[in-house]
C-alpha positions in Angstrom: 27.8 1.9 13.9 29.3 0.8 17.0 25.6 0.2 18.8 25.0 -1.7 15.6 28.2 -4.4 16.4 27.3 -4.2 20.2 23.8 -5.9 19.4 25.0 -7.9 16.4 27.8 -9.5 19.3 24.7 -9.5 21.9 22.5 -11.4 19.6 25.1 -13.5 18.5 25.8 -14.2 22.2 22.5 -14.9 23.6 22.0 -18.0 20.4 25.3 -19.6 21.1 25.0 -19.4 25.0 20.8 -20.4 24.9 21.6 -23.4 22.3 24.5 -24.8 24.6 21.9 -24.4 27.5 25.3 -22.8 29.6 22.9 -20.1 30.7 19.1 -19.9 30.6 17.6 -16.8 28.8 14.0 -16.2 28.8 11.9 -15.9 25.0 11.1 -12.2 26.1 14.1 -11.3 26.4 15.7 -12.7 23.0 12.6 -11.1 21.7 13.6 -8.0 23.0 17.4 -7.9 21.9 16.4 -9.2 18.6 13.5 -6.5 17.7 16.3 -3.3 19.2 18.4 -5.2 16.9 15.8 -5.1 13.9 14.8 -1.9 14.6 18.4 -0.2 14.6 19.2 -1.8 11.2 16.1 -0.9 9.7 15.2 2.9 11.9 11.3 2.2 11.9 11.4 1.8 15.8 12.5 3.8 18.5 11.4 5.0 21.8 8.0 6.0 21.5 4.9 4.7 23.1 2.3 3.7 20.3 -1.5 4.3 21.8 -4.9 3.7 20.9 -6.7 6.7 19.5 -9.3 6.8 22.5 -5.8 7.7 24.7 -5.0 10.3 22.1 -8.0 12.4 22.5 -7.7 12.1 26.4 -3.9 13.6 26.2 -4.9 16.4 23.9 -8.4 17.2 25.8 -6.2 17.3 28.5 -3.6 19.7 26.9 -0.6 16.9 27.5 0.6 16.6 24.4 0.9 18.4 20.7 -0.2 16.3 18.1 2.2 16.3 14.8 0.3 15.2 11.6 2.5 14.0 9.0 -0.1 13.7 6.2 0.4 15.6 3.5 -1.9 18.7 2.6 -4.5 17.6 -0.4 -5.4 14.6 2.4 -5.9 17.8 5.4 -8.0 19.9 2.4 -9.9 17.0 1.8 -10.7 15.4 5.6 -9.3 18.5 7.6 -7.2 18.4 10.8 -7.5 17.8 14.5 -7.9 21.2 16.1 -4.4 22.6 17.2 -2.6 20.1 15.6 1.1 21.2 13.7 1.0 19.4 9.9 4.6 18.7 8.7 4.5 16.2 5.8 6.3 13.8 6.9 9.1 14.2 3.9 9.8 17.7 5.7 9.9 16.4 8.6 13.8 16.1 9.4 14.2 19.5 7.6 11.7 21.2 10.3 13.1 19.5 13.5 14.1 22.9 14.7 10.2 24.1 15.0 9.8 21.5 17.9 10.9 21.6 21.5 12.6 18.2 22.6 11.3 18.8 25.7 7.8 18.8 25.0 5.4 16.1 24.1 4.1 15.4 20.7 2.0 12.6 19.5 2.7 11.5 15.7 -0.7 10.7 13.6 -1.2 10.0 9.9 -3.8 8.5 7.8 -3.5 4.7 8.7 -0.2 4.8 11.1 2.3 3.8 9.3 3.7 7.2 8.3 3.1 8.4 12.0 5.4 5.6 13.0 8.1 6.4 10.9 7.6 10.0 12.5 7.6 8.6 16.1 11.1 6.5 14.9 12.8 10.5 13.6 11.8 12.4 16.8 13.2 9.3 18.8 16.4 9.2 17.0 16.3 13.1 17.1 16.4 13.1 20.9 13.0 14.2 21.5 12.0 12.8 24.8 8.0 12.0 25.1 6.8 10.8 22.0 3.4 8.9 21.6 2.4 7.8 18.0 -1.3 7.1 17.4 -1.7 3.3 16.6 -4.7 4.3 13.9 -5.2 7.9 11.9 -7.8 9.6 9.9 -9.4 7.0 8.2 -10.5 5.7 11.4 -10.5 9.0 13.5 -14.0 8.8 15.5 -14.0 12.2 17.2 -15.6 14.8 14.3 -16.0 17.4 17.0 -12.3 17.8 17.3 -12.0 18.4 13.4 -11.3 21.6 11.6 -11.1 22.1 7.5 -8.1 23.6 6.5 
């Protein structure tokens, strides 16, 4: 809550100052302030790096990440998985915290990437440190060699 009233006073700040021109403030960084304010209101953001599937093979070919899939099992029976991946549902999610390291890397995938992302958003705010969340998922997933059915 207090983060909350910090940015609420920041945001406020940075209008009244920028609209009595007493201090210059660039566009990119009210845009910043005000999307950490969005985002800590409304817990769909946090810090995670969101990458391009192309970059998600390359970290798991190269052993640098785990990959978390968040779909839910009838979509995994019915396209299968990404060899090695972990599948927690994303509404289990929070309740299976404690089968991840926070020190280790995971990358967050879904079906589209919207559930990945809310994924991405937990881990962050669970104090997980290297979090990537794959920008696309499965429907778009171009790699069939990495697949396995479950």
């Amino acid at each position: 809550m207090e983060k909350k009233l910090i940015f609420i006073f920041l945001i406020f700040s940075v209008t009244v100052f920028s609209k009595t021109n007493n201090i210059l403030i660039s566009q990119g960084l009210k845009d910043n302030i005000q999307k950490t304010l969005y985002s800590s209101f409304n817990n769909v953001e946090g810090s995670y790096e969101t990458i391009p599937l192309s970059e998600v093979k390359k970290i798991l070919d190269e052993n640098k990440a785990t990959l978390i899939d968040v779909r839910n099992p009838d979509e995994i029976q019915k396209t299968g998985i990404i060899k090695g991946a972990k599948n927690i549902p994303l509404p289990e999610l929070e309740n299976r915290l404690n089968e991840l390291d926070k020190d280790s890397p995971y990358i967050t995938f879904c079906a589209v990437g919207g559930r990945s992302k809310k994924a991405a958003a937990i881990l962050s705010d669970n104090g997980f440190k290297k979090i990537y969340n794959a920008s696309e998922g499965m429907t778009t997933w171009p790699y069939p060699e990495m697949l396995e059915k479950k």
